[in-house]
Amino acid sequence: MKADMEHWTGRLTALAAECGVPGASLAWWSGGELSACATGVLNTATGAAVRTDSLFQIGSITKVWTATQVMLLVEQGRIGLDTAVADVLPGFEVGDRRATDAITLRHLLTHTSGIDGDLFVDTGRGDDCLARYVEACAELEQTFPVGDSHSYCNSGFVIAGRMIEQLTGQVWDQALREQICVPLGLTHTWTLPEDVLRFGAAMGHGDDGKPAPAWGLPRAIGPAGLICATAMDVVAFGRAHLTPGALLADPAALRIPQVDLPNPYDGGRQWGIGWCLDEWDGHEVVSHTGDTIGQHAALWALPGLDTVVAVLVNGGRSAEFQHRVISELLRSLHQLTVPEPLAPPAEPVCVDTAPYTGLYERAGSRIRVTSTPGGLRLRTEPTGILVGLAHPRTLDLIPVDASTFAGRVDGDAMWSAVVFEYRPDGPTYLHYSGRATPKTG
């Protein structure tokens, strides 16, 4: 049945207004039909309208594309998932020599390498930017031993992108076009600003609703998060993962669980190859989100229902907006109920919070946890290149159980989950926003 686009454009517009979203693009595939609508402006300073063919930064959804590139090479027999990185990249090293020898491609694609994952360093605009980035990884320390846990790792996907370059003899951007964009006919998917600016492109916006201080991240971050695309192109890519032979002979291989997540309330319960894995109302869901400088993207695919949804946003309370959009859409399409985020219990839980207070640190972030009468207070501060691009945030945490807390930023309706992991033989870890951050003081 053809979607009522007047209704969905109206709902998108209403929800954007309620969530302070300047502009958004929505596309979905369901029932053998592609639908798309848009609302708002690309940039509050120019007033240019969002259209369904407007490009947004999809951020870390790019990682699923990079994982797909790798799996194409795996299917061709050119590399294996358990190939050591050092076997493909001579001279590769991280701060720990044992980790240097042990890290495999599988570790990179499942965020289990343990290397400090948020190295945002500008290595220039040249075609050697990924090679230079990998050289900079020699300074990265381990947040945990290789394969011991899960922590979201941008650095690992840049390294994987450099491996793609080594195996294909092409820069990552060109390999992406030849491996994925051209075969799928994606004419509105690009990585470099000079290509993106040939189209209507979204500008990110800060919490104050004003355009962000910068448009994009350094080119070296490409394989971890620099694709710009329309919502329709993102959906077309997602559809290829539901159809054997559309791109990969066996796209389901990427949906095989590889690791359980230490914080199962943060988008999914397990991780596959590139994809975050979950179950909603008895249905398999694979997903990924992406955040850049004031832009936020989300992609969901439900294989059993042959449904793919993409929501691209350029500011505002994006998580709340995207949750409300996907909830309304799947309820309408399939009478499916999307789970609500973890929230505080109706009755207060008494927890000894003293062991969790202190300082937690990793590359790009410093987190201080202090006690409050009702639980804990968490304050995150960006470090390094992220200073000025990301903002400090404070969450008041309410205990859900002995190690799990729910918190939210003032003015935000969405709760976030924080899980503490005590290890008698090592540091206490704070699991938040996909990252494992060790206690340092």
PDB file of N, CA and C in Angstrom, residues 195-232:
ATOM      1  N   ASP A 195      33.003  17.314  -3.629  1.00  0.00           N
ATOM      2  CA  ASP A 195      31.930  16.561  -4.284  1.00  0.00           C
ATOM      3  C   ASP A 195      30.584  16.841  -3.627  1.00  0.00           C
ATOM      4  N   VAL A 196      30.580  16.882  -2.306  1.00  0.00           N
ATOM      5  CA  VAL A 196      29.334  17.108  -1.566  1.00  0.00           C
ATOM      6  C   VAL A 196      28.716  18.451  -1.929  1.00  0.00           C
ATOM      7  N   LEU A 197      29.552  19.480  -2.107  1.00  0.00           N
ATOM      8  CA  LEU A 197      29.045  20.832  -2.328  1.00  0.00           C
ATOM      9  C   LEU A 197      28.448  21.033  -3.714  1.00  0.00           C
ATOM     10  N   ARG A 198      28.473  20.004  -4.558  1.00  0.00           N
ATOM     11  CA  ARG A 198      27.750  20.066  -5.830  1.00  0.00           C
ATOM     12  C   ARG A 198      26.257  19.847  -5.627  1.00  0.00           C
ATOM     13  N   PHE A 199      25.897  19.473  -4.406  1.00  0.00           N
ATOM     14  CA  PHE A 199      24.505  19.186  -4.068  1.00  0.00           C
ATOM     15  C   PHE A 199      24.072  20.093  -2.912  1.00  0.00           C
ATOM     16  N   GLY A 200      22.815  20.014  -2.553  1.00  0.00           N
ATOM     17  CA  GLY A 200      22.362  20.698  -1.351  1.00  0.00           C
ATOM     18  C   GLY A 200      22.849  19.931  -0.138  1.00  0.00           C
ATOM     19  N   ALA A 201      23.681  20.565   0.695  1.00  0.00           N
ATOM     20  CA  ALA A 201      24.312  19.864   1.819  1.00  0.00           C
ATOM     21  C   ALA A 201      23.924  20.501   3.140  1.00  0.00           C
ATOM     22  N   ALA A 202      23.656  19.655   4.123  1.00  0.00           N
ATOM     23  CA  ALA A 202      23.255  20.129   5.447  1.00  0.00           C
ATOM     24  C   ALA A 202      24.449  20.654   6.230  1.00  0.00           C
ATOM     25  N   MET A 203      24.175  21.639   7.075  1.00  0.00           N
ATOM     26  CA  MET A 203      25.142  22.158   8.036  1.00  0.00           C
ATOM     27  C   MET A 203      24.695  21.714   9.415  1.00  0.00           C
ATOM     28  N   GLY A 204      25.639  21.285  10.248  1.00  0.00           N
ATOM     29  CA  GLY A 204      25.292  20.914  11.609  1.00  0.00           C
ATOM     30  C   GLY A 204      24.991  22.132  12.462  1.00  0.00           C
ATOM     31  N   HIS A 205      24.241  21.916  13.535  1.00  0.00           N
ATOM     32  CA  HIS A 205      23.880  22.995  14.454  1.00  0.00           C
ATOM     33  C   HIS A 205      24.144  22.566  15.887  1.00  0.00           C
ATOM     34  N   GLY A 206      24.519  23.539  16.714  1.00  0.00           N
ATOM     35  CA  GLY A 206      24.813  23.271  18.111  1.00  0.00           C
ATOM     36  C   GLY A 206      23.572  23.272  18.977  1.00  0.00           C
ATOM     37  N   ASP A 207      23.788  23.093  20.285  1.00  0.00           N
ATOM     38  CA  ASP A 207      22.669  23.059  21.223  1.00  0.00           C
ATOM     39  C   ASP A 207      21.900  24.373  21.239  1.00  0.00           C
ATOM     40  N   ASP A 208      22.561  25.471  20.837  1.00  0.00           N
ATOM     41  CA  ASP A 208      21.906  26.781  20.814  1.00  0.00           C
ATOM     42  C   ASP A 208      21.123  27.025  19.531  1.00  0.00           C
ATOM     43  N   GLY A 209      21.112  26.044  18.635  1.00  0.00           N
ATOM     44  CA  GLY A 209      20.381  26.186  17.387  1.00  0.00           C
ATOM     45  C   GLY A 209      21.120  26.937  16.303  1.00  0.00           C
ATOM     46  N   LYS A 210      22.332  27.389  16.593  1.00  0.00           N
ATOM     47  CA  LYS A 210      23.121  28.129  15.614  1.00  0.00           C
ATOM     48  C   LYS A 210      24.024  27.168  14.834  1.00  0.00           C
ATOM     49  N   PRO A 211      24.403  27.557  13.611  1.00  0.00           N
ATOM     50  CA  PRO A 211      25.306  26.692  12.840  1.00  0.00           C
ATOM     51  C   PRO A 211      26.574  26.370  13.612  1.00  0.00           C
ATOM     52  N   ALA A 212      27.046  25.141  13.480  1.00  0.00           N
ATOM     53  CA  ALA A 212      28.240  24.679  14.192  1.00  0.00           C
ATOM     54  C   ALA A 212      29.471  25.460  13.729  1.00  0.00           C
ATOM     55  N   PRO A 213      30.535  25.471  14.540  1.00  0.00           N
ATOM     56  CA  PRO A 213      31.734  26.242  14.183  1.00  0.00           C
ATOM     57  C   PRO A 213      32.539  25.656  13.031  1.00  0.00           C
ATOM     58  N   ALA A 214      32.282  24.424  12.668  1.00  0.00           N
ATOM     59  CA  ALA A 214      32.992  23.786  11.554  1.00  0.00           C
ATOM     60  C   ALA A 214      32.036  22.831  10.862  1.00  0.00           C
ATOM     61  N   TRP A 215      32.309  22.541   9.579  1.00  0.00           N
ATOM     62  CA  TRP A 215      31.392  21.670   8.831  1.00  0.00           C
ATOM     63  C   TRP A 215      31.741  20.200   8.973  1.00  0.00           C
ATOM     64  N   GLY A 216      33.031  19.863   8.853  1.00  0.00           N
ATOM     65  CA  GLY A 216      33.379  18.448   8.819  1.00  0.00           C
ATOM     66  C   GLY A 216      34.651  18.120   9.563  1.00  0.00           C
ATOM     67  N   LEU A 217      34.901  16.829   9.697  1.00  0.00           N
ATOM     68  CA  LEU A 217      36.083  16.308  10.374  1.00  0.00           C
ATOM     69  C   LEU A 217      37.224  16.111   9.368  1.00  0.00           C
ATOM     70  N   PRO A 218      38.452  15.901   9.844  1.00  0.00           N
ATOM     71  CA  PRO A 218      39.587  15.703   8.937  1.00  0.00           C
ATOM     72  C   PRO A 218      39.388  14.509   8.003  1.00  0.00           C
ATOM     73  N   ARG A 219      39.968  14.577   6.812  1.00  0.00           N
ATOM     74  CA  ARG A 219      39.792  13.529   5.804  1.00  0.00           C
ATOM     75  C   ARG A 219      40.218  12.157   6.315  1.00  0.00           C
ATOM     76  N   ALA A 220      41.218  12.119   7.198  1.00  0.00           N
ATOM     77  CA  ALA A 220      41.722  10.833   7.685  1.00  0.00           C
ATOM     78  C   ALA A 220      40.671  10.033   8.435  1.00  0.00           C
ATOM     79  N   ILE A 221      39.620  10.675   8.905  1.00  0.00           N
ATOM     80  CA  ILE A 221      38.567   9.969   9.645  1.00  0.00           C
ATOM     81  C   ILE A 221      37.617   9.264   8.680  1.00  0.00           C
ATOM     82  N   GLY A 222      37.845   9.411   7.378  1.00  0.00           N
ATOM     83  CA  GLY A 222      36.933   8.909   6.354  1.00  0.00           C
ATOM     84  C   GLY A 222      36.310   7.552   6.598  1.00  0.00           C
ATOM     85  N   PRO A 223      37.078   6.467   6.723  1.00  0.00           N
ATOM     86  CA  PRO A 223      36.483   5.137   6.873  1.00  0.00           C
ATOM     87  C   PRO A 223      35.690   4.953   8.162  1.00  0.00           C
ATOM     88  N   ALA A 224      35.875   5.855   9.113  1.00  0.00           N
ATOM     89  CA  ALA A 224      35.136   5.776  10.376  1.00  0.00           C
ATOM     90  C   ALA A 224      33.908   6.667  10.392  1.00  0.00           C
ATOM     91  N   GLY A 225      33.806   7.635   9.420  1.00  0.00           N
ATOM     92  CA  GLY A 225      32.644   8.495   9.550  1.00  0.00           C
ATOM     93  C   GLY A 225      32.492   9.686   8.643  1.00  0.00           C
ATOM     94  N   LEU A 226      32.979   9.669   7.406  1.00  0.00           N
ATOM     95  CA  LEU A 226      32.892  10.876   6.584  1.00  0.00           C
ATOM     96  C   LEU A 226      31.982  10.773   5.370  1.00  0.00           C
ATOM     97  N   ILE A 227      31.167   9.745   5.255  1.00  0.00           N
ATOM     98  CA  ILE A 227      30.246   9.686   4.120  1.00  0.00           C
ATOM     99  C   ILE A 227      29.141  10.723   4.289  1.00  0.00           C
ATOM    100  N   CYS A 228      28.809  11.386   3.186  1.00  0.00           N
ATOM    101  CA  CYS A 228      27.619  12.228   3.104  1.00  0.00           C
ATOM    102  C   CYS A 228      26.684  11.597   2.075  1.00  0.00           C
ATOM    103  N   ALA A 229      25.392  11.573   2.381  1.00  0.00           N
ATOM    104  CA  ALA A 229      24.462  10.891   1.481  1.00  0.00           C
ATOM    105  C   ALA A 229      23.045  11.376   1.731  1.00  0.00           C
ATOM    106  N   THR A 230      22.169  11.059   0.802  1.00  0.00           N
ATOM    107  CA  THR A 230      20.746  11.266   1.023  1.00  0.00           C
ATOM    108  C   THR A 230      20.192  10.107   1.839  1.00  0.00           C
ATOM    109  N   ALA A 231      19.062  10.338   2.468  1.00  0.00           N
ATOM    110  CA  ALA A 231      18.417   9.253   3.210  1.00  0.00           C
ATOM    111  C   ALA A 231      18.049   8.109   2.270  1.00  0.00           C
ATOM    112  N   MET A 232      17.682   8.435   1.038  1.00  0.00           N
ATOM    113  CA  MET A 232      17.308   7.385   0.088  1.00  0.00           C
ATOM    114  C   MET A 232      18.499   6.511  -0.283  1.00  0.00           C
TER     115      MET A 232
END
